[in-house]
PDB file of C-alpha atoms in Angstrom:
ATOM      1  CA  UNK C   1     -24.127 111.947 -83.372  1.00  0.00           C
ATOM      2  CA  UNK C   2     -23.877 108.178 -84.130  1.00  0.00           C
ATOM      3  CA  UNK C   3     -21.338 107.013 -86.820  1.00  0.00           C
ATOM      4  CA  UNK C   4     -22.250 103.889 -89.173  1.00  0.00           C
ATOM      5  CA  UNK C   5     -19.408 101.878 -90.951  1.00  0.00           C
ATOM      6  CA  UNK C   6     -19.340  98.556 -92.736  1.00  0.00           C
ATOM      7  CA  UNK C   7     -18.563  96.624 -89.849  1.00  0.00           C
ATOM      8  CA  UNK C   8     -21.637  98.188 -88.032  1.00  0.00           C
ATOM      9  CA  UNK C   9     -19.698  99.376 -84.804  1.00  0.00           C
ATOM     10  CA  UNK C  10     -20.851 103.072 -83.602  1.00  0.00           C
ATOM     11  CA  UNK C  11     -18.120 105.354 -82.965  1.00  0.00           C
ATOM     12  CA  UNK C  12     -18.014 109.357 -81.485  1.00  0.00           C
ATOM     13  CA  UNK C  13     -18.101 111.584 -84.164  1.00  0.00           C
ATOM     14  CA  UNK C  14     -18.441 115.586 -83.868  1.00  0.00           C
ATOM     15  CA  UNK C  15     -21.940 117.414 -84.163  1.00  0.00           C
ATOM     16  CA  UNK C  16     -20.403 118.496 -87.913  1.00  0.00           C
ATOM     17  CA  UNK C  17     -19.793 115.162 -89.280  1.00  0.00           C
ATOM     18  CA  UNK C  18     -22.040 112.624 -90.488  1.00  0.00           C
ATOM     19  CA  UNK C  19     -22.230 109.155 -92.111  1.00  0.00           C
ATOM     20  CA  UNK C  20     -23.908 105.739 -93.332  1.00  0.00           C
ATOM     21  CA  UNK C  21     -22.787 102.866 -95.151  1.00  0.00           C
ATOM     22  CA  UNK C  22     -23.698  99.743 -96.314  1.00  0.00           C
ATOM     23  CA  UNK C  23     -24.219  98.172 -92.399  1.00  0.00           C
ATOM     24  CA  UNK C  24     -28.390  96.481 -92.306  1.00  0.00           C
ATOM     25  CA  UNK C  25     -28.607  98.580 -89.175  1.00  0.00           C
ATOM     26  CA  UNK C  26     -27.344 102.244 -90.608  1.00  0.00           C
ATOM     27  CA  UNK C  27     -30.181 104.409 -90.515  1.00  0.00           C
ATOM     28  CA  UNK C  28     -31.865 105.651 -94.114  1.00  0.00           C
ATOM     29  CA  UNK C  29     -30.507 109.907 -93.590  1.00  0.00           C
ATOM     30  CA  UNK C  30     -34.329 111.798 -93.239  1.00  0.00           C
ATOM     31  CA  UNK C  31     -34.986 114.101 -96.124  1.00  0.00           C
ATOM     32  CA  UNK C  32     -35.634 117.180 -94.837  1.00  0.00           C
ATOM     33  CA  UNK C  33     -32.980 117.162 -91.788  1.00  0.00           C
ATOM     34  CA  UNK C  34     -30.447 119.091 -93.813  1.00  0.00           C
ATOM     35  CA  UNK C  35     -29.053 115.430 -94.844  1.00  0.00           C
ATOM     36  CA  UNK C  36     -29.343 115.758 -98.745  1.00  0.00           C
ATOM     37  CA  UNK C  37     -25.776 115.175 -98.913  1.00  0.00           C
ATOM     38  CA  UNK C  38     -25.932 112.065 -97.096  1.00  0.00           C
ATOM     39  CA  UNK C  39     -28.849 111.102 -98.768  1.00  0.00           C
ATOM     40  CA  UNK C  40     -26.965 111.480-102.754  1.00  0.00           C
ATOM     41  CA  UNK C  41     -23.857 109.272-101.050  1.00  0.00           C
ATOM     42  CA  UNK C  42     -26.298 106.673 -99.557  1.00  0.00           C
ATOM     43  CA  UNK C  43     -27.786 106.478-103.775  1.00  0.00           C
ATOM     44  CA  UNK C  44     -23.350 106.177-104.713  1.00  0.00           C
ATOM     45  CA  UNK C  45     -23.202 103.127-102.536  1.00  0.00           C
ATOM     46  CA  UNK C  46     -26.624 101.601-103.718  1.00  0.00           C
ATOM     47  CA  UNK C  47     -24.948 101.940-107.113  1.00  0.00           C
ATOM     48  CA  UNK C  48     -21.923 100.383-106.498  1.00  0.00           C
ATOM     49  CA  UNK C  49     -22.290  99.014-103.147  1.00  0.00           C
ATOM     50  CA  UNK C  50     -19.354  96.150-103.768  1.00  0.00           C
ATOM     51  CA  UNK C  51     -16.901  99.252-104.129  1.00  0.00           C
ATOM     52  CA  UNK C  52     -18.297 102.375-101.568  1.00  0.00           C
ATOM     53  CA  UNK C  53     -17.618 100.800 -98.104  1.00  0.00           C
ATOM     54  CA  UNK C  54     -19.204 103.927 -96.527  1.00  0.00           C
ATOM     55  CA  UNK C  55     -20.338 107.588 -97.128  1.00  0.00           C
ATOM     56  CA  UNK C  56     -19.688 110.450 -94.608  1.00  0.00           C
ATOM     57  CA  UNK C  57     -20.591 114.069 -94.532  1.00  0.00           C
ATOM     58  CA  UNK C  58     -17.979 115.907 -93.045  1.00  0.00           C
ATOM     59  CA  UNK C  59     -18.990 119.987 -92.764  1.00  0.00           C
ATOM     60  CA  UNK C  60     -21.152 119.519 -95.690  1.00  0.00           C
ATOM     61  CA  UNK C  61     -18.707 117.496 -98.328  1.00  0.00           C
ATOM     62  CA  UNK C  62     -19.179 114.579 -99.350  1.00  0.00           C
ATOM     63  CA  UNK C  63     -16.055 111.481 -98.682  1.00  0.00           C
ATOM     64  CA  UNK C  64     -16.649 108.343 -99.744  1.00  0.00           C
ATOM     65  CA  UNK C  65     -14.767 105.594 -98.575  1.00  0.00           C
ATOM     66  CA  UNK C  66     -13.617 102.664-101.505  1.00  0.00           C
ATOM     67  CA  UNK C  67     -12.203  99.639-101.784  1.00  0.00           C
ATOM     68  CA  UNK C  68      -8.473 100.692-103.215  1.00  0.00           C
ATOM     69  CA  UNK C  69      -8.749  97.631-106.522  1.00  0.00           C
ATOM     70  CA  UNK C  70     -11.748  99.746-107.161  1.00  0.00           C
ATOM     71  CA  UNK C  71     -10.436 103.380-107.467  1.00  0.00           C
ATOM     72  CA  UNK C  72     -10.177 103.367-111.304  1.00  0.00           C
ATOM     73  CA  UNK C  73     -14.506 102.159-111.399  1.00  0.00           C
ATOM     74  CA  UNK C  74     -15.241 104.883-108.751  1.00  0.00           C
ATOM     75  CA  UNK C  75     -13.645 107.330-110.392  1.00  0.00           C
ATOM     76  CA  UNK C  76     -14.690 106.700-113.675  1.00  0.00           C
ATOM     77  CA  UNK C  77     -18.471 107.057-112.344  1.00  0.00           C
ATOM     78  CA  UNK C  78     -18.573 109.776-110.218  1.00  0.00           C
ATOM     79  CA  UNK C  79     -16.485 111.849-113.808  1.00  0.00           C
ATOM     80  CA  UNK C  80     -19.792 109.958-116.062  1.00  0.00           C
ATOM     81  CA  UNK C  81     -22.562 109.636-114.327  1.00  0.00           C
ATOM     82  CA  UNK C  82     -24.921 112.957-114.926  1.00  0.00           C
ATOM     83  CA  UNK C  83     -25.909 112.452-111.589  1.00  0.00           C
ATOM     84  CA  UNK C  84     -22.640 113.055-110.853  1.00  0.00           C
ATOM     85  CA  UNK C  85     -20.333 114.547-113.416  1.00  0.00           C
ATOM     86  CA  UNK C  86     -17.283 115.251-111.295  1.00  0.00           C
ATOM     87  CA  UNK C  87     -14.781 115.702-114.607  1.00  0.00           C
ATOM     88  CA  UNK C  88     -11.647 118.378-112.530  1.00  0.00           C
ATOM     89  CA  UNK C  89     -10.004 116.003-110.342  1.00  0.00           C
ATOM     90  CA  UNK C  90      -8.747 119.044-108.057  1.00  0.00           C
ATOM     91  CA  UNK C  91      -6.135 116.963-105.862  1.00  0.00           C
ATOM     92  CA  UNK C  92      -4.737 113.886-104.774  1.00  0.00           C
ATOM     93  CA  UNK C  93      -2.765 113.305-102.059  1.00  0.00           C
ATOM     94  CA  UNK C  94      -1.604 110.582 -99.262  1.00  0.00           C
ATOM     95  CA  UNK C  95      -1.650 110.693 -95.634  1.00  0.00           C
ATOM     96  CA  UNK C  96       0.662 108.289 -93.899  1.00  0.00           C
ATOM     97  CA  UNK C  97      -0.274 106.500 -90.422  1.00  0.00           C
ATOM     98  CA  UNK C  98       2.491 103.852 -89.420  1.00  0.00           C
ATOM     99  CA  UNK C  99       0.521 102.235 -87.355  1.00  0.00           C
ATOM    100  CA  UNK C 100      -2.053 100.804 -89.030  1.00  0.00           C
ATOM    101  CA  UNK C 101      -1.837  97.654 -91.671  1.00  0.00           C
ATOM    102  CA  UNK C 102      -2.889  99.472 -94.957  1.00  0.00           C
ATOM    103  CA  UNK C 103      -0.959 102.734 -93.625  1.00  0.00           C
ATOM    104  CA  UNK C 104      -1.267 104.684 -96.740  1.00  0.00           C
ATOM    105  CA  UNK C 105      -5.273 107.339 -96.714  1.00  0.00           C
ATOM    106  CA  UNK C 106      -4.749 108.200-100.721  1.00  0.00           C
ATOM    107  CA  UNK C 107      -7.484 110.949-101.314  1.00  0.00           C
ATOM    108  CA  UNK C 108      -8.932 112.105-104.807  1.00  0.00           C
ATOM    109  CA  UNK C 109     -10.731 115.417-104.173  1.00  0.00           C
ATOM    110  CA  UNK C 110     -13.241 116.361-107.595  1.00  0.00           C
ATOM    111  CA  UNK C 111     -14.998 118.690-108.472  1.00  0.00           C
ATOM    112  CA  UNK C 112     -17.730 119.092-110.216  1.00  0.00           C
ATOM    113  CA  UNK C 113     -18.923 122.133-111.705  1.00  0.00           C
ATOM    114  CA  UNK C 114     -21.911 121.692-114.138  1.00  0.00           C
ATOM    115  CA  UNK C 115     -23.702 121.032-109.963  1.00  0.00           C
ATOM    116  CA  UNK C 116     -21.279 122.784-108.019  1.00  0.00           C
ATOM    117  CA  UNK C 117     -20.110 120.527-105.722  1.00  0.00           C
ATOM    118  CA  UNK C 118     -16.694 119.069-104.666  1.00  0.00           C
ATOM    119  CA  UNK C 119     -16.757 115.658-103.764  1.00  0.00           C
ATOM    120  CA  UNK C 120     -13.885 113.245-101.748  1.00  0.00           C
ATOM    121  CA  UNK C 121     -12.594 109.421-102.861  1.00  0.00           C
ATOM    122  CA  UNK C 122     -10.170 108.210 -99.550  1.00  0.00           C
ATOM    123  CA  UNK C 123      -9.208 104.265-100.106  1.00  0.00           C
ATOM    124  CA  UNK C 124      -6.636 102.524 -97.692  1.00  0.00           C
ATOM    125  CA  UNK C 125      -3.676 100.887 -99.087  1.00  0.00           C
ATOM    126  CA  UNK C 126      -0.155  98.853 -97.753  1.00  0.00           C
ATOM    127  CA  UNK C 127       3.319  99.731 -98.001  1.00  0.00           C
ATOM    128  CA  UNK C 128       4.083  97.918-101.443  1.00  0.00           C
ATOM    129  CA  UNK C 129       0.022  97.639-102.346  1.00  0.00           C
ATOM    130  CA  UNK C 130      -0.218  99.021-106.308  1.00  0.00           C
ATOM    131  CA  UNK C 131      -2.763 101.453-107.004  1.00  0.00           C
ATOM    132  CA  UNK C 132      -3.865 101.996-110.904  1.00  0.00           C
ATOM    133  CA  UNK C 133      -3.031 104.978-112.240  1.00  0.00           C
ATOM    134  CA  UNK C 134      -5.565 107.294-112.853  1.00  0.00           C
ATOM    135  CA  UNK C 135      -4.110 108.960-115.840  1.00  0.00           C
ATOM    136  CA  UNK C 136      -6.742 108.103-118.753  1.00  0.00           C
ATOM    137  CA  UNK C 137      -9.403 109.427-116.324  1.00  0.00           C
ATOM    138  CA  UNK C 138      -7.561 113.288-115.298  1.00  0.00           C
ATOM    139  CA  UNK C 139      -5.032 113.731-117.243  1.00  0.00           C
ATOM    140  CA  UNK C 140      -3.825 115.969-113.834  1.00  0.00           C
ATOM    141  CA  UNK C 141      -3.645 113.314-112.106  1.00  0.00           C
ATOM    142  CA  UNK C 142      -0.323 112.742-113.325  1.00  0.00           C
ATOM    143  CA  UNK C 143       1.144 115.528-111.825  1.00  0.00           C
ATOM    144  CA  UNK C 144      -0.383 114.458-108.102  1.00  0.00           C
ATOM    145  CA  UNK C 145       0.208 110.704-108.800  1.00  0.00           C
ATOM    146  CA  UNK C 146       4.188 111.316-109.047  1.00  0.00           C
ATOM    147  CA  UNK C 147       4.582 113.421-106.098  1.00  0.00           C
ATOM    148  CA  UNK C 148       3.011 111.053-104.061  1.00  0.00           C
ATOM    149  CA  UNK C 149       5.298 108.596-105.835  1.00  0.00           C
ATOM    150  CA  UNK C 150       7.976 110.960-104.776  1.00  0.00           C
ATOM    151  CA  UNK C 151       7.178 111.550-100.742  1.00  0.00           C
ATOM    152  CA  UNK C 152       5.210 108.736 -99.998  1.00  0.00           C
ATOM    153  CA  UNK C 153       6.614 105.661-102.097  1.00  0.00           C
ATOM    154  CA  UNK C 154       2.981 104.352-103.340  1.00  0.00           C
ATOM    155  CA  UNK C 155       3.299 102.975-106.543  1.00  0.00           C
ATOM    156  CA  UNK C 156       1.111 103.672-109.658  1.00  0.00           C
ATOM    157  CA  UNK C 157       0.136 100.744-112.303  1.00  0.00           C
ATOM    158  CA  UNK C 158       0.188 101.827-115.760  1.00  0.00           C
ATOM    159  CA  UNK C 159       1.498 105.638-114.760  1.00  0.00           C
ATOM    160  CA  UNK C 160       3.173 106.087-117.751  1.00  0.00           C
ATOM    161  CA  UNK C 161       6.417 108.682-116.519  1.00  0.00           C
ATOM    162  CA  UNK C 162       6.319 107.521-112.830  1.00  0.00           C
ATOM    163  CA  UNK C 163       9.145 109.536-111.286  1.00  0.00           C
ATOM    164  CA  UNK C 164      10.411 112.423-109.169  1.00  0.00           C
ATOM    165  CA  UNK C 165       9.222 115.007-108.765  1.00  0.00           C
ATOM    166  CA  UNK C 166      10.482 117.185-105.974  1.00  0.00           C
ATOM    167  CA  UNK C 167      13.154 115.529-104.947  1.00  0.00           C
ATOM    168  CA  UNK C 168      16.928 114.890-106.436  1.00  0.00           C
ATOM    169  CA  UNK C 169      16.965 111.840-108.593  1.00  0.00           C
ATOM    170  CA  UNK C 170      19.394 110.398-106.656  1.00  0.00           C
ATOM    171  CA  UNK C 171      17.616 110.683-103.260  1.00  0.00           C
ATOM    172  CA  UNK C 172      17.364 107.866-100.901  1.00  0.00           C
ATOM    173  CA  UNK C 173      13.886 107.472 -99.294  1.00  0.00           C
ATOM    174  CA  UNK C 174      10.494 109.439 -99.255  1.00  0.00           C
ATOM    175  CA  UNK C 175      10.094 112.818 -97.121  1.00  0.00           C
ATOM    176  CA  UNK C 176       7.266 112.424 -96.225  1.00  0.00           C
ATOM    177  CA  UNK C 177       7.044 109.283 -94.496  1.00  0.00           C
ATOM    178  CA  UNK C 178       6.341 108.766 -90.885  1.00  0.00           C
ATOM    179  CA  UNK C 179       9.495 106.935 -90.358  1.00  0.00           C
ATOM    180  CA  UNK C 180      11.702 109.341 -92.113  1.00  0.00           C
ATOM    181  CA  UNK C 181      14.913 110.660 -90.065  1.00  0.00           C
ATOM    182  CA  UNK C 182      13.517 114.324 -89.923  1.00  0.00           C
ATOM    183  CA  UNK C 183      17.599 115.293 -90.527  1.00  0.00           C
ATOM    184  CA  UNK C 184      17.429 112.398 -93.919  1.00  0.00           C
ATOM    185  CA  UNK C 185      19.851 109.477 -94.821  1.00  0.00           C
ATOM    186  CA  UNK C 186      22.676 111.789 -95.664  1.00  0.00           C
ATOM    187  CA  UNK C 187      23.718 115.274 -94.062  1.00  0.00           C
ATOM    188  CA  UNK C 188      24.570 118.067 -96.772  1.00  0.00           C
ATOM    189  CA  UNK C 189      26.189 121.465 -95.485  1.00  0.00           C
ATOM    190  CA  UNK C 190      26.389 125.046 -97.611  1.00  0.00           C
ATOM    191  CA  UNK C 191      29.911 125.759 -98.305  1.00  0.00           C
ATOM    192  CA  UNK C 192      30.514 128.906 -99.990  1.00  0.00           C
ATOM    193  CA  UNK C 193      33.650 128.085-102.083  1.00  0.00           C
ATOM    194  CA  UNK C 194      31.691 125.856-103.770  1.00  0.00           C
TER     195      UNK C 194
END
């Protein structure tokens, strides 16, 4: 199964994964082939062409690849549009790819209770690039963004309480980064006397 992306480059993907993007050479998903999820992804690309780079269907779940500057616009659209209604943010996480220029991949997982569907929204950000906070759209994002800040060091603009949540206040570094030493920067030992 070919994978279509905005650069027009085809790469092999697993049979359970399909993709469509704004590439002019990409084929429209055929109706009746079980590609309704991918067709929905293409309609989202058509509605927000400057924000959504690519739509992929992996295990019958839609994944959107978006521009990092359009996070709030896409999340607001997915929350409020009548055909989406993704009103629940189930998680927000990050993945570290140190070999990439845009080192971190942010992943927003949303749920539409009305349509009983899930959608994944991904964007890539550089190490020092801030991301707009989604707390004004989803109240659950506050804790998730604090966790991502604590573990990866990704800064969120306009977050009302961006501080560490899982590590101690004096902790140095961000432990989920691939370049963080396995033993940490300080050696801590247990002492029965204290």
